[in-house]
PDB file of C-alpha atoms and ligand atoms in Angstrom:
ATOM      1  CA  UNK A1186      85.599 126.602  81.618  1.00 84.00           C
ATOM      2  CA  UNK A1187      85.087 130.381  81.340  1.00 89.00           C
ATOM      3  CA  UNK A1188      81.976 131.597  83.192  1.00 91.00           C
ATOM      4  CA  UNK A1189      80.688 135.050  82.178  1.00 89.00           C
ATOM      5  CA  UNK A1190      80.152 137.293  85.212  1.00 92.00           C
ATOM      6  CA  UNK A1191      79.553 140.685  83.558  1.00 90.00           C
ATOM      7  CA  UNK A1192      79.669 141.992  80.016  1.00 89.00           C
ATOM      8  CA  UNK A1193      83.476 142.231  80.179  1.00 93.00           C
ATOM      9  CA  UNK A1194      84.462 139.884  83.024  1.00 95.00           C
ATOM     10  CA  UNK A1195      84.591 136.109  83.271  1.00 94.00           C
ATOM     11  CA  UNK A1196      85.990 133.546  85.690  1.00 96.00           C
ATOM     12  CA  UNK A1197      88.022 130.594  84.455  1.00 96.00           C
ATOM     13  CA  UNK A1198      86.903 127.827  86.818  1.00 94.00           C
ATOM     14  CA  UNK A1199      89.954 125.606  86.152  1.00 95.00           C
ATOM     15  CA  UNK A1200      92.486 128.292  87.075  1.00 97.00           C
ATOM     16  CA  UNK A1201      90.148 130.247  89.431  1.00 98.00           C
ATOM     17  CA  UNK A1202      91.190 133.519  87.748  1.00 98.00           C
ATOM     18  CA  UNK A1203      89.328 136.636  86.639  1.00 98.00           C
ATOM     19  CA  UNK A1204      89.751 137.283  82.912  1.00 97.00           C
ATOM     20  CA  UNK A1205      88.727 139.932  80.412  1.00 97.00           C
ATOM     21  CA  UNK A1206      85.976 138.550  78.160  1.00 93.00           C
ATOM     22  CA  UNK A1207      87.284 140.469  75.150  1.00 95.00           C
ATOM     23  CA  UNK A1208      90.981 139.480  75.188  1.00 97.00           C
ATOM     24  CA  UNK A1209      91.291 136.829  77.976  1.00 96.00           C
ATOM     25  CA  UNK A1210      93.827 138.963  79.862  1.00 98.00           C
ATOM     26  CA  UNK A1211      94.379 137.616  83.409  1.00 98.00           C
ATOM     27  CA  UNK A1212      93.014 140.039  86.046  1.00 98.00           C
ATOM     28  CA  UNK A1213      93.856 138.112  89.212  1.00 98.00           C
ATOM     29  CA  UNK A1214      92.497 135.491  91.562  1.00 98.00           C
ATOM     30  CA  UNK A1215      88.757 134.858  91.331  1.00 97.00           C
ATOM     31  CA  UNK A1216      88.812 134.769  95.138  1.00 97.00           C
ATOM     32  CA  UNK A1217      90.026 138.383  95.147  1.00 96.00           C
ATOM     33  CA  UNK A1218      89.089 141.757  93.663  1.00 97.00           C
ATOM     34  CA  UNK A1219      89.393 141.872  89.854  1.00 98.00           C
ATOM     35  CA  UNK A1220      90.048 145.621  90.071  1.00 97.00           C
ATOM     36  CA  UNK A1221      93.572 144.897  91.378  1.00 97.00           C
ATOM     37  CA  UNK A1222      94.415 143.539  87.913  1.00 97.00           C
ATOM     38  CA  UNK A1223      93.094 146.554  85.995  1.00 98.00           C
ATOM     39  CA  UNK A1224      94.491 149.921  84.970  1.00 98.00           C
ATOM     40  CA  UNK A1225      92.827 152.730  86.963  1.00 97.00           C
ATOM     41  CA  UNK A1226      92.149 156.218  85.656  1.00 96.00           C
ATOM     42  CA  UNK A1227      91.425 158.587  88.566  1.00 95.00           C
ATOM     43  CA  UNK A1228      89.213 161.200  86.886  1.00 94.00           C
ATOM     44  CA  UNK A1229      88.361 164.725  87.945  1.00 93.00           C
ATOM     45  CA  UNK A1230      84.532 164.587  87.958  1.00 94.00           C
ATOM     46  CA  UNK A1231      84.276 168.070  86.419  1.00 93.00           C
ATOM     47  CA  UNK A1232      85.841 166.610  83.233  1.00 93.00           C
ATOM     48  CA  UNK A1233      82.775 164.408  82.874  1.00 94.00           C
ATOM     49  CA  UNK A1234      80.057 166.523  84.508  1.00 94.00           C
ATOM     50  CA  UNK A1235      80.863 170.049  83.346  1.00 94.00           C
ATOM     51  CA  UNK A1236      79.533 173.042  85.329  1.00 93.00           C
ATOM     52  CA  UNK A1237      76.048 174.017  84.163  1.00 94.00           C
ATOM     53  CA  UNK A1238      76.491 177.635  85.231  1.00 94.00           C
ATOM     54  CA  UNK A1239      79.517 179.962  85.182  1.00 94.00           C
ATOM     55  CA  UNK A1240      82.045 178.777  87.811  1.00 90.00           C
ATOM     56  CA  UNK A1241      83.612 182.247  87.881  1.00 94.00           C
ATOM     57  CA  UNK A1242      80.354 183.820  89.069  1.00 96.00           C
ATOM     58  CA  UNK A1243      78.955 180.989  91.196  1.00 93.00           C
ATOM     59  CA  UNK A1244      80.401 178.789  93.940  1.00 90.00           C
ATOM     60  CA  UNK A1245      78.026 175.907  93.210  1.00 90.00           C
ATOM     61  CA  UNK A1246      77.690 174.974  89.543  1.00 91.00           C
ATOM     62  CA  UNK A1247      75.873 171.602  89.615  1.00 92.00           C
ATOM     63  CA  UNK A1248      79.202 169.902  88.815  1.00 92.00           C
ATOM     64  CA  UNK A1249      80.627 167.457  91.402  1.00 93.00           C
ATOM     65  CA  UNK A1250      83.230 169.023  93.689  1.00 93.00           C
ATOM     66  CA  UNK A1251      86.607 167.299  93.012  1.00 92.00           C
ATOM     67  CA  UNK A1252      87.497 167.785  96.695  1.00 94.00           C
ATOM     68  CA  UNK A1253      84.589 165.469  97.570  1.00 95.00           C
ATOM     69  CA  UNK A1254      84.242 163.143  94.587  1.00 95.00           C
ATOM     70  CA  UNK A1255      86.510 161.265  92.201  1.00 95.00           C
ATOM     71  CA  UNK A1256      85.556 158.967  89.350  1.00 96.00           C
ATOM     72  CA  UNK A1257      87.636 155.806  89.054  1.00 97.00           C
ATOM     73  CA  UNK A1258      87.571 154.100  85.664  1.00 97.00           C
ATOM     74  CA  UNK A1259      88.892 150.544  85.419  1.00 98.00           C
ATOM     75  CA  UNK A1260      90.428 149.330  82.145  1.00 98.00           C
ATOM     76  CA  UNK A1261      91.728 145.973  80.934  1.00 98.00           C
ATOM     77  CA  UNK A1262      95.536 146.196  80.547  1.00 98.00           C
ATOM     78  CA  UNK A1263      95.358 143.773  77.619  1.00 97.00           C
ATOM     79  CA  UNK A1264      92.859 145.470  75.308  1.00 97.00           C
ATOM     80  CA  UNK A1265      91.923 148.803  76.920  1.00 97.00           C
ATOM     81  CA  UNK A1266      88.246 147.943  77.370  1.00 97.00           C
ATOM     82  CA  UNK A1267      86.591 149.919  80.160  1.00 97.00           C
ATOM     83  CA  UNK A1268      85.365 147.276  82.579  1.00 97.00           C
ATOM     84  CA  UNK A1269      83.860 149.402  85.353  1.00 97.00           C
ATOM     85  CA  UNK A1270      83.564 152.952  86.715  1.00 97.00           C
ATOM     86  CA  UNK A1271      82.676 154.169  90.178  1.00 97.00           C
ATOM     87  CA  UNK A1272      82.243 157.427  92.112  1.00 97.00           C
ATOM     88  CA  UNK A1273      84.196 157.610  95.376  1.00 96.00           C
ATOM     89  CA  UNK A1274      85.481 160.186  97.863  1.00 96.00           C
ATOM     90  CA  UNK A1275      89.117 161.175  97.085  1.00 94.00           C
ATOM     91  CA  UNK A1276      91.573 158.660  98.549  1.00 91.00           C
ATOM     92  CA  UNK A1277      88.947 155.952  99.057  1.00 94.00           C
ATOM     93  CA  UNK A1278      90.229 152.564  97.829  1.00 93.00           C
ATOM     94  CA  UNK A1279      88.348 150.879  94.979  1.00 94.00           C
ATOM     95  CA  UNK A1280      85.248 149.079  96.201  1.00 96.00           C
ATOM     96  CA  UNK A1281      84.993 145.303  96.395  1.00 94.00           C
ATOM     97  CA  UNK A1282      81.825 144.995  94.303  1.00 93.00           C
ATOM     98  CA  UNK A1283      81.801 141.268  93.546  1.00 94.00           C
ATOM     99  CA  UNK A1284      82.884 138.614  96.036  1.00 94.00           C
ATOM    100  CA  UNK A1285      82.376 135.274  94.346  1.00 95.00           C
ATOM    101  CA  UNK A1286      81.971 131.999  96.222  1.00 96.00           C
ATOM    102  CA  UNK A1287      84.227 130.098  93.804  1.00 97.00           C
ATOM    103  CA  UNK A1288      83.574 126.714  95.400  1.00 97.00           C
ATOM    104  CA  UNK A1289      79.783 127.182  95.093  1.00 96.00           C
ATOM    105  CA  UNK A1290      80.190 128.391  91.498  1.00 94.00           C
ATOM    106  CA  UNK A1291      82.211 125.269  90.672  1.00 94.00           C
ATOM    107  CA  UNK A1292      79.561 123.017  92.250  1.00 94.00           C
ATOM    108  CA  UNK A1293      76.786 124.856  90.380  1.00 92.00           C
ATOM    109  CA  UNK A1294      78.521 124.416  87.018  1.00 91.00           C
ATOM    110  CA  UNK A1295      79.512 120.803  87.721  1.00 91.00           C
ATOM    111  CA  UNK A1296      75.769 120.024  87.981  1.00 90.00           C
ATOM    112  CA  UNK A1297      74.973 121.571  84.579  1.00 87.00           C
ATOM    113  CA  UNK A1298      75.099 119.678  81.284  1.00 86.00           C
ATOM    114  CA  UNK A1299      78.333 120.032  79.295  1.00 82.00           C
ATOM    115  CA  UNK A1300      78.129 122.865  76.778  1.00 80.00           C
ATOM    116  CA  UNK A1301      75.823 125.037  78.917  1.00 81.00           C
ATOM    117  CA  UNK A1302      76.235 128.700  77.966  1.00 76.00           C
ATOM    118  CA  UNK A1303      74.823 131.791  79.699  1.00 74.00           C
ATOM    119  CA  UNK A1304      74.607 134.519  77.076  1.00 67.00           C
ATOM    120  CA  UNK A1305      75.733 137.931  78.360  1.00 64.00           C
ATOM    121  CA  UNK A1306      76.728 141.270  76.882  1.00 58.00           C
ATOM    122  CA  UNK A1307      77.007 141.350  73.129  1.00 61.00           C
ATOM    123  CA  UNK A1308      76.049 137.648  73.059  1.00 57.00           C
ATOM    124  CA  UNK A1309      72.630 138.234  74.669  1.00 57.00           C
ATOM    125  CA  UNK A1310      69.770 136.452  72.973  1.00 58.00           C
ATOM    126  CA  UNK A1311      66.103 136.048  73.796  1.00 51.00           C
ATOM    127  CA  UNK A1312      66.744 132.744  75.548  1.00 55.00           C
ATOM    128  CA  UNK A1313      68.100 133.183  79.098  1.00 51.00           C
ATOM    129  CA  UNK A1314      70.002 129.861  79.249  1.00 51.00           C
ATOM    130  CA  UNK A1315      70.834 127.425  76.511  1.00 52.00           C
ATOM    131  CA  UNK A1316      72.656 124.157  76.113  1.00 58.00           C
ATOM    132  CA  UNK A1317      74.752 123.612  72.993  1.00 61.00           C
ATOM    133  CA  UNK A1318      73.383 120.836  70.810  1.00 59.00           C
ATOM    134  CA  UNK A1319      69.973 120.964  72.513  1.00 49.00           C
ATOM    135  CA  UNK A1320      66.638 122.121  71.123  1.00 46.00           C
ATOM    136  CA  UNK A1321      65.349 123.286  74.555  1.00 45.00           C
TER     137      UNK A1321
HETATM  138 ZN1  LIG B2051      90.925 142.811  77.630  1.00 60.09          ZN
END
């Protein structure tokens, strides 16, 4: 059963694997960091946050200094969807932003009625939790 975790990430409880919600590409063990299964674009922050004043005339331009900050963008290798982005010092490894207790997640979903769906991302509706075939 695929469990949505973010707009673009889900966990398949049977295989205990991270997957892309758009194309179902496998991104690695759900007990590990999904970022290890992504493509990473190490961006110069001045490409995104351009200097607000002339960098020829001024040392500080309100743009991030690339010697102190990098922007890592994480993409699905299957469909190219950008899954995450983060600002880090140069050379810092990607952060471990979601550590899922897979056993607890399995127990939580085993206790729910079959067909339970949590709408997320483009599937968001006014109801926070619904059960297929139910009028609740
Ligand atoms: Zn994908």
